[in-house]
PDB file of C-alpha atoms in Angstrom:
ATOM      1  CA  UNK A  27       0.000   0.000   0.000  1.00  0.00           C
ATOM      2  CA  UNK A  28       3.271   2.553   0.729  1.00  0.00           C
ATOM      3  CA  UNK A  29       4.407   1.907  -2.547  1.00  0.00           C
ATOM      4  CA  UNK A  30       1.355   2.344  -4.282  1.00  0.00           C
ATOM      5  CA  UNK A  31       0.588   5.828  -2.253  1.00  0.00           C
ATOM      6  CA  UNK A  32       4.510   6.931  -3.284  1.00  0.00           C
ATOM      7  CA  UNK A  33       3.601   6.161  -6.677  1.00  0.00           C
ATOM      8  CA  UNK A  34       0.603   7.723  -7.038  1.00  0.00           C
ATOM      9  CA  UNK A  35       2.125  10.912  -4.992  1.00  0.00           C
ATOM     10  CA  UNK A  36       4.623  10.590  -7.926  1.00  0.00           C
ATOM     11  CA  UNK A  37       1.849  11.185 -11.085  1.00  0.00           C
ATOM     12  CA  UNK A  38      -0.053  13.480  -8.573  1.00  0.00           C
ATOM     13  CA  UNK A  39       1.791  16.526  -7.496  1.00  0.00           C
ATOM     14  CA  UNK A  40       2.349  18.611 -10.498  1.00  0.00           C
ATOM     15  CA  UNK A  41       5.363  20.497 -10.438  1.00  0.00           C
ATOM     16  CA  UNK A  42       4.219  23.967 -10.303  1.00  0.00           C
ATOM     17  CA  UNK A  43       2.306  23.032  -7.597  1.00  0.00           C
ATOM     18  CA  UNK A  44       2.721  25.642  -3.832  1.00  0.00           C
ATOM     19  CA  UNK A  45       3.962  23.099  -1.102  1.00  0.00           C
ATOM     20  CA  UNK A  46       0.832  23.395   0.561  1.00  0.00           C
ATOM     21  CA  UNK A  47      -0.676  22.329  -2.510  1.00  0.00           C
ATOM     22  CA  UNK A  48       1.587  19.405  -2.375  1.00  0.00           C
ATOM     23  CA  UNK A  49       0.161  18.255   1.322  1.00  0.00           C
ATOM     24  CA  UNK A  50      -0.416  14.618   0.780  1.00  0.00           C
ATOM     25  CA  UNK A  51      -2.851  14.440   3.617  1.00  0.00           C
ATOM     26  CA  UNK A  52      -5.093  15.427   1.370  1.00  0.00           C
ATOM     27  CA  UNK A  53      -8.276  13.898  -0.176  1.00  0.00           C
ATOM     28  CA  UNK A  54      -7.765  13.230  -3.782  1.00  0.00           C
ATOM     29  CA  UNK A  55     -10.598  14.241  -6.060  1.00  0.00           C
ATOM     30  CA  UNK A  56     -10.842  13.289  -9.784  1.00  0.00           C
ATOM     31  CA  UNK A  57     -13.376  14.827 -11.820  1.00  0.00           C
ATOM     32  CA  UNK A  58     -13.783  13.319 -15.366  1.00  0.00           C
ATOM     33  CA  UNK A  59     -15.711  14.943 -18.545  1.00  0.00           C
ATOM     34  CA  UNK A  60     -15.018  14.294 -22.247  1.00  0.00           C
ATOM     35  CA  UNK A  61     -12.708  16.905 -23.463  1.00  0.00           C
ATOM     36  CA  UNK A  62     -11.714  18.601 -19.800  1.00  0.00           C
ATOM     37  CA  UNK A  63     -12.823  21.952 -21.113  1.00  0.00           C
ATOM     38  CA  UNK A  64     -16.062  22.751 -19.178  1.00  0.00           C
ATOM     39  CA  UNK A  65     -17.976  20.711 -16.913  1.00  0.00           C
ATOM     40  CA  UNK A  66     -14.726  18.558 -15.403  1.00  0.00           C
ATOM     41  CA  UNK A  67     -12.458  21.892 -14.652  1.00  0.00           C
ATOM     42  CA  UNK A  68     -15.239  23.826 -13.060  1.00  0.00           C
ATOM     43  CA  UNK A  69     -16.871  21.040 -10.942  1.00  0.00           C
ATOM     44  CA  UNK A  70     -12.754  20.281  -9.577  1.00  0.00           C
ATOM     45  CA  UNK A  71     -12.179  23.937  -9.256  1.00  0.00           C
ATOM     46  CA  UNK A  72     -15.846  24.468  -7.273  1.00  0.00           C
ATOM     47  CA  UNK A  73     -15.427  21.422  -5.145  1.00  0.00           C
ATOM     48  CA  UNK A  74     -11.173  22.767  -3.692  1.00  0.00           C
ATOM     49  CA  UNK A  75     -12.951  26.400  -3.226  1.00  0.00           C
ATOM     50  CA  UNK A  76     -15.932  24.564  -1.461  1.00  0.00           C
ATOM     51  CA  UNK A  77     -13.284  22.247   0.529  1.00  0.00           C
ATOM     52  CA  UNK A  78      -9.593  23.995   0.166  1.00  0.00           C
ATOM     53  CA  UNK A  79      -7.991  22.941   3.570  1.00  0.00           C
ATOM     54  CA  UNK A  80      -9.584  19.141   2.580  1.00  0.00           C
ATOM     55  CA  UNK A  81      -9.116  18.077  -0.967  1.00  0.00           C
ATOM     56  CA  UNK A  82      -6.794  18.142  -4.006  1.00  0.00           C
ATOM     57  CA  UNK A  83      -9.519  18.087  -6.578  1.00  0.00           C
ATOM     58  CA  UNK A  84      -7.997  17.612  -9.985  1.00  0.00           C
ATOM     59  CA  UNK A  85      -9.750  17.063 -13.619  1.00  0.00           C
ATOM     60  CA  UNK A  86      -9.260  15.285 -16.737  1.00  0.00           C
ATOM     61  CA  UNK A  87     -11.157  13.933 -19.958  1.00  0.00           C
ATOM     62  CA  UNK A  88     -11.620  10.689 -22.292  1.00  0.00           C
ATOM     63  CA  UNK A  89     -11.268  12.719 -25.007  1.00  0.00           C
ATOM     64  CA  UNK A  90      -8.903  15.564 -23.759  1.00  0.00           C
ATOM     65  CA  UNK A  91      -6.192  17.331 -26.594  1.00  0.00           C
ATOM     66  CA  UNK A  92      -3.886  18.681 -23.835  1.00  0.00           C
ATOM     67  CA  UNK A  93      -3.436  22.421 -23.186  1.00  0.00           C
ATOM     68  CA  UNK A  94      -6.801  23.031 -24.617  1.00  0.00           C
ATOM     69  CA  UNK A  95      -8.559  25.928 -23.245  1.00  0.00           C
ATOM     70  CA  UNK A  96     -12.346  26.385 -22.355  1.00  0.00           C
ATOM     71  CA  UNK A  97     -14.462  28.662 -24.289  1.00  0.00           C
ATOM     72  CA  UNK A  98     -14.001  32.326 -23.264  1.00  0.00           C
ATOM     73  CA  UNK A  99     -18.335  32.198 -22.964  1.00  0.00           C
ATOM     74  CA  UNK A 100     -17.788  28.862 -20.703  1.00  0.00           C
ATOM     75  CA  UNK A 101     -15.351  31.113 -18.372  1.00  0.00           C
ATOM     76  CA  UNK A 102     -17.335  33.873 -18.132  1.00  0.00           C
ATOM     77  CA  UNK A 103     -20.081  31.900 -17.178  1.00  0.00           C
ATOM     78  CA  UNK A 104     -17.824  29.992 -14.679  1.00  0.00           C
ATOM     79  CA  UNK A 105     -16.728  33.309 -13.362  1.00  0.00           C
ATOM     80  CA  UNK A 106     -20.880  33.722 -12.014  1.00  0.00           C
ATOM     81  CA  UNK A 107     -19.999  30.410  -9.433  1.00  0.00           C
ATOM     82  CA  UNK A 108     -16.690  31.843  -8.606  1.00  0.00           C
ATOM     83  CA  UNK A 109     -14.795  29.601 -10.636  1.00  0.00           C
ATOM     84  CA  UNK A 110     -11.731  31.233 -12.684  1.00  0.00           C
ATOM     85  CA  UNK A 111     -10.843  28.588 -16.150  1.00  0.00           C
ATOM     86  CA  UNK A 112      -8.986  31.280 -17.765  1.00  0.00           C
ATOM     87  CA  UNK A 113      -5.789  29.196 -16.676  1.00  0.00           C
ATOM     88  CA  UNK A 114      -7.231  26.012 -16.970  1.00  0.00           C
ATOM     89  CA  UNK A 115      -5.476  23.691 -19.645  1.00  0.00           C
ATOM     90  CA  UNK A 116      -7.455  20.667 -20.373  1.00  0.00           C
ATOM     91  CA  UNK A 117      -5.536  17.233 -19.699  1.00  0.00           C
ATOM     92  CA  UNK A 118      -5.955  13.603 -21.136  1.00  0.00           C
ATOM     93  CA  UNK A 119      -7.290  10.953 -18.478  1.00  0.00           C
ATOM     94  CA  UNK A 120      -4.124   8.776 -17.333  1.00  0.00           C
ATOM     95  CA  UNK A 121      -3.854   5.322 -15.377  1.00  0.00           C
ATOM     96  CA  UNK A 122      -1.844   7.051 -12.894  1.00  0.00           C
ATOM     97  CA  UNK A 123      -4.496   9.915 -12.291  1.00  0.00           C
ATOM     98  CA  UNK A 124      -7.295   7.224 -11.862  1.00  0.00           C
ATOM     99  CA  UNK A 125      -5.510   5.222  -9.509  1.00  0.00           C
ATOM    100  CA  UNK A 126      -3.858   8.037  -7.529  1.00  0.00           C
ATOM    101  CA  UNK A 127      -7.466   9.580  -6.748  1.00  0.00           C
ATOM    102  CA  UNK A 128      -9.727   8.543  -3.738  1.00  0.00           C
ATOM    103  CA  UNK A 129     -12.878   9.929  -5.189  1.00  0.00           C
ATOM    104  CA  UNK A 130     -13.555  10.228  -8.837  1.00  0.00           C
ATOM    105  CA  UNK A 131     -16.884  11.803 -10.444  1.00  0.00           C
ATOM    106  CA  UNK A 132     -17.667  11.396 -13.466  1.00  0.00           C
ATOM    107  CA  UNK A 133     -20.121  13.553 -15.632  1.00  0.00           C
ATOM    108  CA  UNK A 134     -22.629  10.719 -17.091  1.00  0.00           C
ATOM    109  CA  UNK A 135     -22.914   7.029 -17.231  1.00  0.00           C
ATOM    110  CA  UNK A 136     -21.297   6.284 -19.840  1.00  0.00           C
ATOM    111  CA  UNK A 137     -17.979   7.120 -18.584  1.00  0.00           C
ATOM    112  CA  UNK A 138     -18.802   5.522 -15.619  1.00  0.00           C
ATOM    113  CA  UNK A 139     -18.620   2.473 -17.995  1.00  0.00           C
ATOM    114  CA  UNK A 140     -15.771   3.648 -19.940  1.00  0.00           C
ATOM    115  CA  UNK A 141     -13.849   3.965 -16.780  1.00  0.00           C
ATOM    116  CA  UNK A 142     -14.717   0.711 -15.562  1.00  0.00           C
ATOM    117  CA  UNK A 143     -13.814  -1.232 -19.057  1.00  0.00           C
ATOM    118  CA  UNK A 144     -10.613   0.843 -19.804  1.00  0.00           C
ATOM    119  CA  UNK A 145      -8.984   1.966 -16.536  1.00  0.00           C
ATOM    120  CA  UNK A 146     -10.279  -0.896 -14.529  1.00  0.00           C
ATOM    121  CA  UNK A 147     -12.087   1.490 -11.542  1.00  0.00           C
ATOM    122  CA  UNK A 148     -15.687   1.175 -10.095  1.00  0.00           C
ATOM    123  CA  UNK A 149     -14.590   1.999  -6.628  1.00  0.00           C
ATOM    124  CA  UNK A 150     -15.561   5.118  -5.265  1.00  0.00           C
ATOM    125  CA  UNK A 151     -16.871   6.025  -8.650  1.00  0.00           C
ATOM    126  CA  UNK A 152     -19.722   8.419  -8.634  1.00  0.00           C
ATOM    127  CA  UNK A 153     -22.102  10.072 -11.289  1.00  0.00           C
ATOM    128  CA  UNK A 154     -21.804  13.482 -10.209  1.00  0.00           C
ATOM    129  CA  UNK A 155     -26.020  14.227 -10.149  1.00  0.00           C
ATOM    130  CA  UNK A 156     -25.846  11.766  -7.646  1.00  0.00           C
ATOM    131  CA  UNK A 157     -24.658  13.990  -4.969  1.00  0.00           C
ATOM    132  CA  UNK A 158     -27.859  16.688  -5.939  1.00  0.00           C
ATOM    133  CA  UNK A 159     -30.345  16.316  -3.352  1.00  0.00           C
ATOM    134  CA  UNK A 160     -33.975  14.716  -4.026  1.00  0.00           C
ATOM    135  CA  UNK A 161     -36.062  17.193  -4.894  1.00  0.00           C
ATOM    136  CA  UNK A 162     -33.139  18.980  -7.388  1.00  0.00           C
ATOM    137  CA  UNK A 163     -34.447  20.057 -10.742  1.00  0.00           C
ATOM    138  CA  UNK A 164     -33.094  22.541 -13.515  1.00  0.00           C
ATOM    139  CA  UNK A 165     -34.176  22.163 -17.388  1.00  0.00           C
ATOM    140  CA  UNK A 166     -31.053  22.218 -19.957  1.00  0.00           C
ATOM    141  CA  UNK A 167     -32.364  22.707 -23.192  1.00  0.00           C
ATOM    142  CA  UNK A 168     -34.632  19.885 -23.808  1.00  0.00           C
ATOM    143  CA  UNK A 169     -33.411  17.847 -20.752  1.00  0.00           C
ATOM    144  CA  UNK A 170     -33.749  17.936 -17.132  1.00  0.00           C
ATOM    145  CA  UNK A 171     -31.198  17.582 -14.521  1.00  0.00           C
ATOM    146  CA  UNK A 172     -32.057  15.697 -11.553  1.00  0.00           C
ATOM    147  CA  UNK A 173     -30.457  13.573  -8.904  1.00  0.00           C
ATOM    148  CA  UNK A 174     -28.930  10.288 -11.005  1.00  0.00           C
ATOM    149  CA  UNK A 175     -29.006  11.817 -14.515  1.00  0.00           C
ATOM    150  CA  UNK A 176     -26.541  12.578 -17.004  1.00  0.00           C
ATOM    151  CA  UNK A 177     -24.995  16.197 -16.996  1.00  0.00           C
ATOM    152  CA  UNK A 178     -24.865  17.767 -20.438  1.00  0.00           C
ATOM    153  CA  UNK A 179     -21.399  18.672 -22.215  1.00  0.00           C
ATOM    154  CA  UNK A 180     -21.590  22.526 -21.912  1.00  0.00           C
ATOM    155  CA  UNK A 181     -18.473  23.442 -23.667  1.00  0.00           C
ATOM    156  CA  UNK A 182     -19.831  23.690 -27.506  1.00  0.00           C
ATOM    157  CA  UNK A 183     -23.343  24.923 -26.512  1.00  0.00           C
ATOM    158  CA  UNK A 184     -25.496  27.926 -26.516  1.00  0.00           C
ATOM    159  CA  UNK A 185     -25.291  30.050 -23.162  1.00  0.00           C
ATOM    160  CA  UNK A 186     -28.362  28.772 -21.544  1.00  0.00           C
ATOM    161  CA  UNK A 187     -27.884  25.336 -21.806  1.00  0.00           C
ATOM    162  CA  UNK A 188     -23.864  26.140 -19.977  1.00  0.00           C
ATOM    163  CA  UNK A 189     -25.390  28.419 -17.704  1.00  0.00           C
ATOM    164  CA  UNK A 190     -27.885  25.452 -16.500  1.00  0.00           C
ATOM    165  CA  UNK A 191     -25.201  22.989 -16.723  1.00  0.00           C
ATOM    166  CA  UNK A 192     -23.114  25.275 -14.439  1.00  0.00           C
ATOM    167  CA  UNK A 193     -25.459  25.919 -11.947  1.00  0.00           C
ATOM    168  CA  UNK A 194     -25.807  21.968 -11.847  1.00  0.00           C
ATOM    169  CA  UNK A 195     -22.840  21.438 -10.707  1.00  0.00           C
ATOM    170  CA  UNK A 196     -22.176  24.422  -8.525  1.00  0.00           C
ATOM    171  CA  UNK A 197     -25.212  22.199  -6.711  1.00  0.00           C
ATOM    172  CA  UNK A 198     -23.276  19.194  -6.968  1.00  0.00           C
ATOM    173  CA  UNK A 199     -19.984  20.787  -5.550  1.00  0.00           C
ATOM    174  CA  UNK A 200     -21.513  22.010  -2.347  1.00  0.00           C
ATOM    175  CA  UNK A 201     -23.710  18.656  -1.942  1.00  0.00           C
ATOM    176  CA  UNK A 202     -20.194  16.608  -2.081  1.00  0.00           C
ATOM    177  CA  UNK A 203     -18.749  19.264   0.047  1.00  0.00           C
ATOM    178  CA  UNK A 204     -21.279  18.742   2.617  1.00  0.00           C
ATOM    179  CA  UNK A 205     -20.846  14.816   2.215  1.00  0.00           C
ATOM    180  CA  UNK A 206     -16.910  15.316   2.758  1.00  0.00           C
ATOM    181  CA  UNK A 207     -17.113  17.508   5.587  1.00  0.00           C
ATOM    182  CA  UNK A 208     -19.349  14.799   7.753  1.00  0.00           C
ATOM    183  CA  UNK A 209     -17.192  12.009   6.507  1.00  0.00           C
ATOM    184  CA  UNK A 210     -13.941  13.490   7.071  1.00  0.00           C
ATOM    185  CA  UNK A 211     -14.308  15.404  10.773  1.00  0.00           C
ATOM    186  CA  UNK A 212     -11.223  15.568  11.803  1.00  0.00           C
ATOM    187  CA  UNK A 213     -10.237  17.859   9.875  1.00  0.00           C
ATOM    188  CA  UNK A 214     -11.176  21.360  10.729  1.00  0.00           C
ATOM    189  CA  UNK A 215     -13.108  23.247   7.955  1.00  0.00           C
ATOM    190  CA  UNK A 216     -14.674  26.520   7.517  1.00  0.00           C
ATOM    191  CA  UNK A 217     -17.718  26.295   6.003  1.00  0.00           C
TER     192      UNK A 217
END
């Protein structure tokens, strides 16, 4: 188990990362969307301001081209949640990232299934709706967001539908945030 936590601590911690960035005692967050250009970099950057003494939340896509950017529209929706993805560089899924993180959410089932068939993980695997309480409800174009359904790619779409997507998961990060905090009470967060 040491070696695999040194390995993973190896593929984790990013270079440019501040030392206290670096704390290992942190809970490793994954969040996985297709290309890592909307809905996986703002639901990672949501959940470490929701949780930033707590988690190293991190992002990633299936279909990522690495060091592409999110639509400027995307970011200046983002900015509405408090979310900044003007320095955001999308990055390819990895082994190493799936196996170094303790919590990974994915955006719909598919890639639930994806990540199960190619990268071998169902544990601690969740659909990201799934932390959206009961009663949650926001329309997205033609569909509906509720607790257990897909989220929509937002990236390539008009402004309403990223908007809705956006407040989704600004729902979703303080839902999981909640969840962490009672799990995890040792440590001492602000709320």
């Amino acid at each position: 188990m040491a070696l695999l936590r040194k390995l993973a601590d190896k593929f984790w911690v990013p270079e440019s990362a501040s030392p206290k960035h670096q704390d290992k005692s942190k809970v490793r967050v994954l969040v996985i969307g297709s290309q890592n250009t909307g809905r996986s970099p703002f639901l990672a950057q949501c959940i470490q301001v929701e949780l930033p003494d707590l988690v190293d939340s991190r992002s990633a896509g299936f279909f990522a081209a690495d060091g592409d950017v999110a639509p400027v529209e995307l970011e200046q929706c983002a900015v509405r949640h408090g979310a900044d993805l003007s320095g955001h560089r999308a990055a390819s899924l990895t082994q190493e990232s799936v196996k170094a993180a303790e919590w990974v959410i994915v955006m719909d089932k598919s890639q639930r299934e994806s990540l199960a068939s190619t990268f071998r993980r169902t544990e601690n695997v969740f659909l990201a709706s799934e932390f959206l309480p009961a009663d949650f409800q926001i329309q997205v174009g033609e569909a509906v967001i509720t607790k257990g359904s897909d989220i929509p790619n937002c990236a390539f779409t008009d402004l309403t539908v990223a908007r809705s997507t956006l407040a989704a998961l600004a729902a979703v990060s303080k839902s999981f945030a909640k969840m962490l905090r009672e799990r995890y009470p040792i440590v001492a967060i602000q709320p």
